[in-house]
mmCIF file of C-alpha atoms in Angstrom:
data_model
loop_
_atom_site.group_PDB
_atom_site.id
_atom_site.type_symbol
_atom_site.label_atom_id
_atom_site.label_comp_id
_atom_site.label_asym_id
_atom_site.label_seq_id
_atom_site.Cartn_x
_atom_site.Cartn_y
_atom_site.Cartn_z
ATOM 1 C CA UNK P 1 31.240 -49.556 40.108
ATOM 2 C CA UNK P 2 28.617 -53.131 38.780
ATOM 3 C CA UNK P 3 25.395 -53.500 40.264
ATOM 4 C CA UNK P 4 25.819 -55.222 43.586
ATOM 5 C CA UNK P 5 28.056 -52.149 44.177
ATOM 6 C CA UNK P 6 25.112 -49.947 44.085
ATOM 7 C CA UNK P 7 22.201 -52.333 46.227
ATOM 8 C CA UNK P 8 25.859 -51.985 48.857
ATOM 9 C CA UNK P 9 25.894 -48.585 48.847
ATOM 10 C CA UNK P 10 23.211 -47.516 50.503
ATOM 11 C CA UNK P 11 23.394 -49.506 52.981
ATOM 12 C CA UNK P 12 25.793 -49.391 55.507
ATOM 13 C CA UNK P 13 25.924 -45.708 54.601
ATOM 14 C CA UNK P 14 21.850 -45.561 55.370
ATOM 15 C CA UNK P 15 22.968 -47.085 58.432
ATOM 16 C CA UNK P 16 25.959 -43.968 60.011
ATOM 17 C CA UNK P 17 23.645 -41.628 58.594
ATOM 18 C CA UNK P 18 20.661 -43.295 60.535
ATOM 19 C CA UNK P 19 22.768 -43.503 62.978
ATOM 20 C CA UNK P 20 24.087 -39.983 63.889
ATOM 21 C CA UNK P 21 21.137 -39.264 63.279
ATOM 22 C CA UNK P 22 19.136 -39.937 65.920
ATOM 23 C CA UNK P 23 22.217 -39.965 67.625
ATOM 24 C CA UNK P 24 21.620 -35.582 67.238
ATOM 25 C CA UNK P 25 17.584 -36.402 67.183
ATOM 26 C CA UNK P 26 18.652 -37.924 71.262
ATOM 27 C CA UNK P 27 21.094 -35.507 72.437
ATOM 28 C CA UNK P 28 18.922 -32.564 71.468
ATOM 29 C CA UNK P 29 15.844 -34.425 73.500
ATOM 30 C CA UNK P 30 17.942 -34.823 76.575
ATOM 31 C CA UNK P 31 19.221 -31.284 76.286
ATOM 32 C CA UNK P 32 15.163 -30.111 75.628
ATOM 33 C CA UNK P 33 14.915 -32.439 78.845
ATOM 34 C CA UNK P 34 17.550 -30.699 80.891
ATOM 35 C CA UNK P 35 16.458 -26.897 79.718
ATOM 36 C CA UNK P 36 12.912 -27.308 80.645
ATOM 37 C CA UNK P 37 13.481 -29.001 84.287
ATOM 38 C CA UNK P 38 15.679 -25.656 85.045
ATOM 39 C CA UNK P 39 18.641 -27.476 84.236
ATOM 40 C CA UNK P 40 21.034 -30.862 85.279
ATOM 41 C CA UNK P 41 20.887 -31.277 89.341
ATOM 42 C CA UNK P 42 23.461 -31.367 90.996
ATOM 43 C CA UNK P 43 24.695 -34.394 91.214
ATOM 44 C CA UNK P 44 27.174 -34.305 94.964
ATOM 45 C CA UNK P 45 23.028 -33.853 96.376
ATOM 46 C CA UNK P 46 21.610 -37.046 94.570
ATOM 47 C CA UNK P 47 22.207 -40.660 95.762
ATOM 48 C CA UNK P 48 24.796 -42.885 94.620
ATOM 49 C CA UNK P 49 21.979 -44.382 91.743
ATOM 50 C CA UNK P 50 22.132 -41.663 90.269
ATOM 51 C CA UNK P 51 25.617 -40.263 90.076
ATOM 52 C CA UNK P 52 25.665 -44.392 88.173
ATOM 53 C CA UNK P 53 23.066 -43.217 85.689
ATOM 54 C CA UNK P 54 24.509 -40.040 84.771
ATOM 55 C CA UNK P 55 28.038 -41.294 84.808
ATOM 56 C CA UNK P 56 26.569 -43.866 82.371
ATOM 57 C CA UNK P 57 24.229 -41.558 80.014
ATOM 58 C CA UNK P 58 28.000 -39.349 79.872
ATOM 59 C CA UNK P 59 29.345 -42.145 78.594
ATOM 60 C CA UNK P 60 26.570 -43.213 76.063
ATOM 61 C CA UNK P 61 26.832 -39.772 74.721
ATOM 62 C CA UNK P 62 30.239 -40.328 74.473
ATOM 63 C CA UNK P 63 29.977 -43.142 71.913
ATOM 64 C CA UNK P 64 27.210 -41.246 70.346
ATOM 65 C CA UNK P 65 30.508 -38.580 69.077
ATOM 66 C CA UNK P 66 33.070 -41.161 69.034
ATOM 67 C CA UNK P 67 30.226 -43.040 66.412
ATOM 68 C CA UNK P 68 30.528 -40.919 64.196
ATOM 69 C CA UNK P 69 34.140 -41.345 62.870
ATOM 70 C CA UNK P 70 34.677 -45.596 64.400
ATOM 71 C CA UNK P 71 31.082 -46.845 64.737
ATOM 72 C CA UNK P 72 31.957 -50.358 65.333
ATOM 73 C CA UNK P 73 33.842 -48.484 68.150
ATOM 74 C CA UNK P 74 31.259 -45.708 69.124
ATOM 75 C CA UNK P 75 28.793 -48.220 69.028
ATOM 76 C CA UNK P 76 30.111 -50.591 71.802
ATOM 77 C CA UNK P 77 31.198 -47.495 74.506
ATOM 78 C CA UNK P 78 27.221 -45.947 74.002
ATOM 79 C CA UNK P 79 26.112 -49.563 75.166
ATOM 80 C CA UNK P 80 28.823 -50.030 77.606
ATOM 81 C CA UNK P 81 27.575 -46.435 79.430
ATOM 82 C CA UNK P 82 23.198 -47.882 78.976
ATOM 83 C CA UNK P 83 24.382 -51.339 80.643
ATOM 84 C CA UNK P 84 25.914 -49.088 83.392
ATOM 85 C CA UNK P 85 22.696 -46.840 83.728
ATOM 86 C CA UNK P 86 20.810 -50.364 83.784
ATOM 87 C CA UNK P 87 22.945 -51.583 86.702
ATOM 88 C CA UNK P 88 22.369 -48.421 88.476
ATOM 89 C CA UNK P 89 18.670 -48.763 88.343
ATOM 90 C CA UNK P 90 19.107 -52.383 88.605
ATOM 91 C CA UNK P 91 20.667 -52.435 91.957
ATOM 92 C CA UNK P 92 18.483 -48.883 93.154
ATOM 93 C CA UNK P 93 15.457 -50.165 92.662
ATOM 94 C CA UNK P 94 15.536 -54.169 91.326
ATOM 95 C CA UNK P 95 14.429 -53.447 87.708
ATOM 96 C CA UNK P 96 15.989 -51.881 83.898
ATOM 97 C CA UNK P 97 15.104 -48.238 82.746
ATOM 98 C CA UNK P 98 12.268 -48.325 81.280
ATOM 99 C CA UNK P 99 10.323 -45.252 78.965
ATOM 100 C CA UNK P 100 12.378 -43.514 77.254
ATOM 101 C CA UNK P 101 15.877 -44.657 78.560
ATOM 102 C CA UNK P 102 15.773 -47.247 76.219
ATOM 103 C CA UNK P 103 16.763 -46.265 72.955
ATOM 104 C CA UNK P 104 19.108 -44.811 73.851
ATOM 105 C CA UNK P 105 20.885 -47.990 72.016
ATOM 106 C CA UNK P 106 18.797 -47.810 68.483
ATOM 107 C CA UNK P 107 22.154 -45.276 67.248
ATOM 108 C CA UNK P 108 24.411 -47.638 68.800
ATOM 109 C CA UNK P 109 23.106 -50.367 67.390
ATOM 110 C CA UNK P 110 22.700 -48.310 63.786
ATOM 111 C CA UNK P 111 26.340 -47.473 64.435
ATOM 112 C CA UNK P 112 27.793 -51.658 64.753
ATOM 113 C CA UNK P 113 25.345 -52.813 61.527
ATOM 114 C CA UNK P 114 27.317 -49.941 59.820
ATOM 115 C CA UNK P 115 30.260 -50.858 61.131
ATOM 116 C CA UNK P 116 29.571 -54.536 60.162
ATOM 117 C CA UNK P 117 28.035 -53.657 56.829
ATOM 118 C CA UNK P 118 31.612 -51.617 56.153
ATOM 119 C CA UNK P 119 33.756 -54.513 57.820
ATOM 120 C CA UNK P 120 31.799 -57.741 55.116
ATOM 121 C CA UNK P 121 31.783 -54.779 52.577
ATOM 122 C CA UNK P 122 34.195 -52.760 52.381
ATOM 123 C CA UNK P 123 33.699 -48.611 52.930
ATOM 124 C CA UNK P 124 30.455 -47.642 50.452
ATOM 125 C CA UNK P 125 30.255 -43.784 51.576
ATOM 126 C CA UNK P 126 32.819 -41.135 51.540
ATOM 127 C CA UNK P 127 33.294 -40.707 54.785
ATOM 128 C CA UNK P 128 33.584 -44.401 55.631
#
């Protein structure tokens, strides 16, 4: 292993593990919110825009899970889910999601950066 490899090693690993950690933290945060509000609402009683937002959220969290083994695929799936969530909000209220919802993109972007580094420089982690 030369000096260039040692410099490269932490980068892809760091981005991928930061994405994984952020995904777990955000999943726990959403779970805590759901429990704190008495559980998830009945989607059958919700307007279509809320159903679309929940569908997009499920896709985002599926992207987080897929990103553990396939970071590029998981990152793109997560961003697609966030786009679905924003489309539902935009159609209902004429504006994108605000508050903490943009933070849902953080693990996706970190997955994509880590995957790009692995593709460009080769695997640098035992789990890549």
